[in-house]
Amino acid sequence: LLLGADAVLHSGTKYLGGHSDVLLGTISCSPINESGKFIAERLKSVQTSIGAVASPLECWLTLRGLRSLHVRVERQCQTAMKLANYLDGHEHIAKVHYPGLASHPQHATAKRQMAMYGGMLSFEVKNESMAMAVAGAVSTIRRATSLGGTETLIEHRASIEPPERRTSPPGLLRMSVGLEDADDLIDDLKIALDIASQICDN
């Protein structure tokens, strides 16, 4: 908002709540510029007229999550960096997408703008069959579509995108890094990649 945006949207369901147990979205309007003030007035009118507000429980769960947000995100970023470094040198990985890696095309920009590089990363294996095998072979990591929670999640993006609007490469897996020990996650990925390699090579 201080940079001039009229409004800022956040998904409270993800990192703000942080425990995969809340459905909440937030919008913060600028008190500085006229467009922000206008949007705020309209939203207030909608809230008053039809009661479009979050429930007390959702608000409480999000406030609870905010109390640990800085600690969670710091741990998630540190672990994501370790996972990215591990995957970047792995024989069965074709490509790792993480701005903390020097090989990332926007690494210089990320380094200039960010103190840490985020808890989300993705990587590509040789084809869709191997990607599905990796996602099916993990045990500590959970196979699910979400992000920002305490659990590390993995998903095969292409298989959940509508065929006519598919944009993800067939071998791409997306990970949301949680709070588990980094070495446990690395071991889980190592075993899953070994299993997937054996399946796909036979």
PDB file of C-alpha atoms in Angstrom:
ATOM      1  CA  LEU A   1       0.000   0.000   0.000  1.00  0.00           C
ATOM      2  CA  LEU A   2       2.877   2.376   0.738  1.00  0.00           C
ATOM      3  CA  LEU A   3       4.132   1.758  -2.813  1.00  0.00           C
ATOM      4  CA  GLY A   4       0.866   3.053  -4.270  1.00  0.00           C
ATOM      5  CA  ALA A   5      -1.411   0.019  -4.601  1.00  0.00           C
ATOM      6  CA  ASP A   6      -5.138   0.683  -4.179  1.00  0.00           C
ATOM      7  CA  ALA A   7      -5.727  -2.596  -2.362  1.00  0.00           C
ATOM      8  CA  VAL A   8      -3.807  -5.706  -1.303  1.00  0.00           C
ATOM      9  CA  LEU A   9      -5.308  -9.209  -1.273  1.00  0.00           C
ATOM     10  CA  HIS A  10      -4.096 -12.070   0.895  1.00  0.00           C
ATOM     11  CA  SER A  11      -5.203 -15.674   1.213  1.00  0.00           C
ATOM     12  CA  GLY A  12      -5.488 -16.153   4.953  1.00  0.00           C
ATOM     13  CA  THR A  13      -6.013 -19.839   4.216  1.00  0.00           C
ATOM     14  CA  LYS A  14      -2.343 -20.296   3.308  1.00  0.00           C
ATOM     15  CA  TYR A  15       0.631 -18.814   5.169  1.00  0.00           C
ATOM     16  CA  LEU A  16      -1.265 -16.398   7.412  1.00  0.00           C
ATOM     17  CA  GLY A  17      -3.406 -19.139   8.956  1.00  0.00           C
ATOM     18  CA  GLY A  18      -0.581 -21.592   8.446  1.00  0.00           C
ATOM     19  CA  HIS A  19      -2.242 -24.737   9.807  1.00  0.00           C
ATOM     20  CA  SER A  20      -4.456 -25.849   6.881  1.00  0.00           C
ATOM     21  CA  ASP A  21      -7.611 -25.346   8.933  1.00  0.00           C
ATOM     22  CA  VAL A  22      -9.028 -21.973   7.920  1.00  0.00           C
ATOM     23  CA  LEU A  23     -10.870 -20.554   4.891  1.00  0.00           C
ATOM     24  CA  LEU A  24     -10.286 -16.809   4.816  1.00  0.00           C
ATOM     25  CA  GLY A  25      -9.378 -14.081   2.372  1.00  0.00           C
ATOM     26  CA  THR A  26      -8.374 -10.551   3.272  1.00  0.00           C
ATOM     27  CA  ILE A  27      -8.368  -7.242   1.442  1.00  0.00           C
ATOM     28  CA  SER A  28      -6.612  -4.158   2.793  1.00  0.00           C
ATOM     29  CA  CYS A  29      -7.439  -0.841   1.146  1.00  0.00           C
ATOM     30  CA  SER A  30      -5.150   2.156   0.917  1.00  0.00           C
ATOM     31  CA  PRO A  31      -6.059   5.030   3.242  1.00  0.00           C
ATOM     32  CA  ILE A  32      -3.719   7.236   1.190  1.00  0.00           C
ATOM     33  CA  ASN A  33      -5.083   7.376  -2.364  1.00  0.00           C
ATOM     34  CA  GLU A  34      -8.609   8.104  -3.574  1.00  0.00           C
ATOM     35  CA  SER A  35      -9.125   4.755  -5.301  1.00  0.00           C
ATOM     36  CA  GLY A  36      -8.225   2.892  -2.120  1.00  0.00           C
ATOM     37  CA  LYS A  37     -10.633   5.011  -0.086  1.00  0.00           C
ATOM     38  CA  PHE A  38     -13.390   4.431  -2.663  1.00  0.00           C
ATOM     39  CA  ILE A  39     -12.884   0.652  -2.611  1.00  0.00           C
ATOM     40  CA  ALA A  40     -12.919   0.660   1.189  1.00  0.00           C
ATOM     41  CA  GLU A  41     -16.245   2.528   1.258  1.00  0.00           C
ATOM     42  CA  ARG A  42     -17.824   0.117  -1.234  1.00  0.00           C
ATOM     43  CA  LEU A  43     -16.611  -2.920   0.704  1.00  0.00           C
ATOM     44  CA  LYS A  44     -17.955  -1.477   3.943  1.00  0.00           C
ATOM     45  CA  SER A  45     -21.320  -1.005   2.235  1.00  0.00           C
ATOM     46  CA  VAL A  46     -21.337  -4.630   1.038  1.00  0.00           C
ATOM     47  CA  GLN A  47     -20.424  -5.879   4.511  1.00  0.00           C
ATOM     48  CA  THR A  48     -23.185  -3.804   6.112  1.00  0.00           C
ATOM     49  CA  SER A  49     -25.825  -4.719   3.517  1.00  0.00           C
ATOM     50  CA  ILE A  50     -25.293  -8.471   3.143  1.00  0.00           C
ATOM     51  CA  GLY A  51     -23.035  -9.465   6.025  1.00  0.00           C
ATOM     52  CA  ALA A  52     -20.053 -10.539   3.921  1.00  0.00           C
ATOM     53  CA  VAL A  53     -17.635 -10.887   6.809  1.00  0.00           C
ATOM     54  CA  ALA A  54     -15.450 -13.681   8.125  1.00  0.00           C
ATOM     55  CA  SER A  55     -16.746 -15.776  11.018  1.00  0.00           C
ATOM     56  CA  PRO A  56     -15.287 -15.223  14.496  1.00  0.00           C
ATOM     57  CA  LEU A  57     -13.693 -18.685  14.396  1.00  0.00           C
ATOM     58  CA  GLU A  58     -11.935 -18.025  11.070  1.00  0.00           C
ATOM     59  CA  CYS A  59     -10.636 -14.706  12.408  1.00  0.00           C
ATOM     60  CA  TRP A  60      -9.395 -16.322  15.618  1.00  0.00           C
ATOM     61  CA  LEU A  61      -7.641 -19.125  13.704  1.00  0.00           C
ATOM     62  CA  THR A  62      -5.917 -16.592  11.464  1.00  0.00           C
ATOM     63  CA  LEU A  63      -4.825 -14.468  14.434  1.00  0.00           C
ATOM     64  CA  ARG A  64      -3.446 -17.621  16.034  1.00  0.00           C
ATOM     65  CA  GLY A  65      -1.475 -18.319  12.857  1.00  0.00           C
ATOM     66  CA  LEU A  66      -0.117 -14.785  12.660  1.00  0.00           C
ATOM     67  CA  ARG A  67       1.535 -15.222  16.057  1.00  0.00           C
ATOM     68  CA  SER A  68       3.913 -17.836  14.632  1.00  0.00           C
ATOM     69  CA  LEU A  69       4.093 -16.583  11.029  1.00  0.00           C
ATOM     70  CA  HIS A  70       7.632 -15.197  11.194  1.00  0.00           C
ATOM     71  CA  VAL A  71       9.044 -18.340  12.824  1.00  0.00           C
ATOM     72  CA  ARG A  72       7.240 -20.687  10.410  1.00  0.00           C
ATOM     73  CA  VAL A  73       8.234 -18.799   7.277  1.00  0.00           C
ATOM     74  CA  GLU A  74      11.860 -18.558   8.364  1.00  0.00           C
ATOM     75  CA  ARG A  75      12.020 -22.330   8.913  1.00  0.00           C
ATOM     76  CA  GLN A  76      10.180 -23.056   5.653  1.00  0.00           C
ATOM     77  CA  CYS A  77      12.557 -20.843   3.681  1.00  0.00           C
ATOM     78  CA  GLN A  78      15.653 -22.411   5.239  1.00  0.00           C
ATOM     79  CA  THR A  79      14.404 -25.923   4.522  1.00  0.00           C
ATOM     80  CA  ALA A  80      13.330 -25.046   0.967  1.00  0.00           C
ATOM     81  CA  MET A  81      16.842 -23.762   0.270  1.00  0.00           C
ATOM     82  CA  LYS A  82      18.359 -27.055   1.525  1.00  0.00           C
ATOM     83  CA  LEU A  83      15.925 -29.087  -0.597  1.00  0.00           C
ATOM     84  CA  ALA A  84      16.633 -26.974  -3.673  1.00  0.00           C
ATOM     85  CA  ASN A  85      20.384 -27.451  -3.253  1.00  0.00           C
ATOM     86  CA  TYR A  86      19.932 -31.208  -2.825  1.00  0.00           C
ATOM     87  CA  LEU A  87      17.653 -31.563  -5.848  1.00  0.00           C
ATOM     88  CA  ASP A  88      19.787 -29.279  -8.024  1.00  0.00           C
ATOM     89  CA  GLY A  89      22.610 -31.803  -8.023  1.00  0.00           C
ATOM     90  CA  HIS A  90      20.524 -34.970  -8.295  1.00  0.00           C
ATOM     91  CA  GLU A  91      21.012 -37.240 -11.310  1.00  0.00           C
ATOM     92  CA  HIS A  92      17.277 -37.788 -11.842  1.00  0.00           C
ATOM     93  CA  ILE A  93      16.320 -34.100 -11.712  1.00  0.00           C
ATOM     94  CA  ALA A  94      16.152 -32.225 -15.008  1.00  0.00           C
ATOM     95  CA  LYS A  95      15.538 -28.766 -13.538  1.00  0.00           C
ATOM     96  CA  VAL A  96      14.877 -27.046 -10.199  1.00  0.00           C
ATOM     97  CA  HIS A  97      12.814 -23.856 -10.018  1.00  0.00           C
ATOM     98  CA  TYR A  98      13.755 -21.877  -6.903  1.00  0.00           C
ATOM     99  CA  PRO A  99      14.882 -18.223  -6.839  1.00  0.00           C
ATOM    100  CA  GLY A 100      17.454 -18.947  -4.137  1.00  0.00           C
ATOM    101  CA  LEU A 101      19.570 -20.944  -6.595  1.00  0.00           C
ATOM    102  CA  ALA A 102      22.227 -19.013  -8.508  1.00  0.00           C
ATOM    103  CA  SER A 103      21.091 -20.859 -11.655  1.00  0.00           C
ATOM    104  CA  HIS A 104      17.576 -19.363 -11.452  1.00  0.00           C
ATOM    105  CA  PRO A 105      17.031 -16.717 -14.171  1.00  0.00           C
ATOM    106  CA  GLN A 106      15.667 -14.194 -11.639  1.00  0.00           C
ATOM    107  CA  HIS A 107      18.153 -14.965  -8.847  1.00  0.00           C
ATOM    108  CA  ALA A 108      19.759 -11.512  -8.973  1.00  0.00           C
ATOM    109  CA  THR A 109      16.379  -9.807  -8.648  1.00  0.00           C
ATOM    110  CA  ALA A 110      15.323 -12.116  -5.824  1.00  0.00           C
ATOM    111  CA  LYS A 111      18.607 -11.517  -4.006  1.00  0.00           C
ATOM    112  CA  ARG A 112      18.098  -7.761  -4.259  1.00  0.00           C
ATOM    113  CA  GLN A 113      14.467  -7.849  -3.078  1.00  0.00           C
ATOM    114  CA  MET A 114      14.305 -10.711  -0.578  1.00  0.00           C
ATOM    115  CA  ALA A 115      16.042 -11.695   2.648  1.00  0.00           C
ATOM    116  CA  MET A 116      15.026 -15.348   2.103  1.00  0.00           C
ATOM    117  CA  TYR A 117      13.629 -17.065  -0.971  1.00  0.00           C
ATOM    118  CA  GLY A 118      10.298 -18.586   0.030  1.00  0.00           C
ATOM    119  CA  GLY A 119       8.871 -21.924   1.060  1.00  0.00           C
ATOM    120  CA  MET A 120       7.673 -22.993  -2.399  1.00  0.00           C
ATOM    121  CA  LEU A 121       9.761 -24.767  -4.998  1.00  0.00           C
ATOM    122  CA  SER A 122       9.228 -26.978  -7.996  1.00  0.00           C
ATOM    123  CA  PHE A 123      11.377 -29.424  -9.884  1.00  0.00           C
ATOM    124  CA  GLU A 124      11.173 -31.403 -13.084  1.00  0.00           C
ATOM    125  CA  VAL A 125      11.947 -35.046 -13.752  1.00  0.00           C
ATOM    126  CA  LYS A 126      12.231 -36.618 -17.203  1.00  0.00           C
ATOM    127  CA  ASN A 127       8.549 -37.319 -17.856  1.00  0.00           C
ATOM    128  CA  GLU A 128       5.051 -37.520 -16.405  1.00  0.00           C
ATOM    129  CA  SER A 129       5.311 -41.193 -15.471  1.00  0.00           C
ATOM    130  CA  MET A 130       8.340 -40.563 -13.294  1.00  0.00           C
ATOM    131  CA  ALA A 131       6.741 -37.472 -11.734  1.00  0.00           C
ATOM    132  CA  MET A 132       3.659 -39.479 -10.765  1.00  0.00           C
ATOM    133  CA  ALA A 133       5.879 -42.247  -9.391  1.00  0.00           C
ATOM    134  CA  VAL A 134       7.826 -39.783  -7.219  1.00  0.00           C
ATOM    135  CA  ALA A 135       4.622 -38.217  -5.891  1.00  0.00           C
ATOM    136  CA  GLY A 136       3.280 -41.678  -5.093  1.00  0.00           C
ATOM    137  CA  ALA A 137       6.457 -42.912  -3.405  1.00  0.00           C
ATOM    138  CA  VAL A 138       6.971 -40.196  -0.779  1.00  0.00           C
ATOM    139  CA  SER A 139       5.903 -40.996   2.778  1.00  0.00           C
ATOM    140  CA  THR A 140       6.920 -38.076   5.041  1.00  0.00           C
ATOM    141  CA  ILE A 141       5.851 -35.620   2.366  1.00  0.00           C
ATOM    142  CA  ARG A 142       2.113 -35.644   1.720  1.00  0.00           C
ATOM    143  CA  ARG A 143       0.540 -35.631  -1.713  1.00  0.00           C
ATOM    144  CA  ALA A 144      -1.990 -32.795  -1.728  1.00  0.00           C
ATOM    145  CA  THR A 145      -2.871 -29.487  -3.363  1.00  0.00           C
ATOM    146  CA  SER A 146      -2.345 -26.583  -0.987  1.00  0.00           C
ATOM    147  CA  LEU A 147       0.479 -24.486   0.402  1.00  0.00           C
ATOM    148  CA  GLY A 148       1.694 -22.587   3.434  1.00  0.00           C
ATOM    149  CA  GLY A 149       0.834 -25.162   6.109  1.00  0.00           C
ATOM    150  CA  THR A 150       2.979 -26.994   8.630  1.00  0.00           C
ATOM    151  CA  GLU A 151       3.116 -30.144   6.458  1.00  0.00           C
ATOM    152  CA  THR A 152       5.307 -30.499   3.384  1.00  0.00           C
ATOM    153  CA  LEU A 153       3.118 -31.172   0.357  1.00  0.00           C
ATOM    154  CA  ILE A 154       3.865 -32.323  -3.172  1.00  0.00           C
ATOM    155  CA  GLU A 155       1.629 -32.268  -6.234  1.00  0.00           C
ATOM    156  CA  HIS A 156       1.797 -33.054  -9.926  1.00  0.00           C
ATOM    157  CA  ARG A 157       0.449 -29.833 -11.412  1.00  0.00           C
ATOM    158  CA  ALA A 158      -0.225 -30.959 -14.990  1.00  0.00           C
ATOM    159  CA  SER A 159      -2.584 -33.750 -13.922  1.00  0.00           C
ATOM    160  CA  ILE A 160      -4.919 -31.340 -12.101  1.00  0.00           C
ATOM    161  CA  GLU A 161      -4.961 -28.646 -14.772  1.00  0.00           C
ATOM    162  CA  PRO A 162      -7.749 -28.760 -17.381  1.00  0.00           C
ATOM    163  CA  PRO A 163      -6.305 -30.293 -20.575  1.00  0.00           C
ATOM    164  CA  GLU A 164      -7.297 -27.285 -22.679  1.00  0.00           C
ATOM    165  CA  ARG A 165      -5.509 -24.897 -20.267  1.00  0.00           C
ATOM    166  CA  ARG A 166      -2.531 -26.998 -19.222  1.00  0.00           C
ATOM    167  CA  THR A 167       0.581 -24.869 -18.704  1.00  0.00           C
ATOM    168  CA  SER A 168       2.794 -26.993 -16.425  1.00  0.00           C
ATOM    169  CA  PRO A 169       5.452 -29.258 -17.938  1.00  0.00           C
ATOM    170  CA  PRO A 170       4.460 -32.953 -17.666  1.00  0.00           C
ATOM    171  CA  GLY A 171       7.404 -33.809 -15.419  1.00  0.00           C
ATOM    172  CA  LEU A 172       6.976 -30.931 -12.983  1.00  0.00           C
ATOM    173  CA  LEU A 173       6.269 -31.438  -9.267  1.00  0.00           C
ATOM    174  CA  ARG A 174       5.423 -28.539  -6.954  1.00  0.00           C
ATOM    175  CA  MET A 175       6.352 -28.580  -3.275  1.00  0.00           C
ATOM    176  CA  SER A 176       5.129 -26.490  -0.376  1.00  0.00           C
ATOM    177  CA  VAL A 177       7.724 -26.904   2.355  1.00  0.00           C
ATOM    178  CA  GLY A 178       6.495 -27.358   5.902  1.00  0.00           C
ATOM    179  CA  LEU A 179       8.147 -27.597   9.308  1.00  0.00           C
ATOM    180  CA  GLU A 180       9.587 -31.112   9.214  1.00  0.00           C
ATOM    181  CA  ASP A 181      13.319 -31.664   9.641  1.00  0.00           C
ATOM    182  CA  ALA A 182      15.144 -30.903   6.390  1.00  0.00           C
ATOM    183  CA  ASP A 183      17.174 -34.130   6.523  1.00  0.00           C
ATOM    184  CA  ASP A 184      13.988 -36.195   6.883  1.00  0.00           C
ATOM    185  CA  LEU A 185      12.545 -34.538   3.781  1.00  0.00           C
ATOM    186  CA  ILE A 186      15.752 -35.057   1.824  1.00  0.00           C
ATOM    187  CA  ASP A 187      15.774 -38.742   2.794  1.00  0.00           C
ATOM    188  CA  ASP A 188      12.133 -39.047   1.729  1.00  0.00           C
ATOM    189  CA  LEU A 189      12.870 -37.494  -1.673  1.00  0.00           C
ATOM    190  CA  LYS A 190      15.982 -39.639  -2.117  1.00  0.00           C
ATOM    191  CA  ILE A 191      14.033 -42.854  -1.532  1.00  0.00           C
ATOM    192  CA  ALA A 192      11.119 -41.699  -3.720  1.00  0.00           C
ATOM    193  CA  LEU A 193      13.430 -40.750  -6.587  1.00  0.00           C
ATOM    194  CA  ASP A 194      15.244 -44.096  -6.357  1.00  0.00           C
ATOM    195  CA  ILE A 195      11.922 -45.997  -6.383  1.00  0.00           C
ATOM    196  CA  ALA A 196      10.579 -43.921  -9.292  1.00  0.00           C
ATOM    197  CA  SER A 197      13.788 -44.441 -11.259  1.00  0.00           C
ATOM    198  CA  GLN A 198      13.575 -48.214 -10.820  1.00  0.00           C
ATOM    199  CA  ILE A 199       9.906 -48.256 -11.861  1.00  0.00           C
ATOM    200  CA  CYS A 200      10.440 -46.109 -14.942  1.00  0.00           C
ATOM    201  CA  ASP A 201      13.592 -47.900 -16.059  1.00  0.00           C
ATOM    202  CA  ASN A 202      11.851 -51.307 -16.089  1.00  0.00           C
TER     203      ASN A 202
END
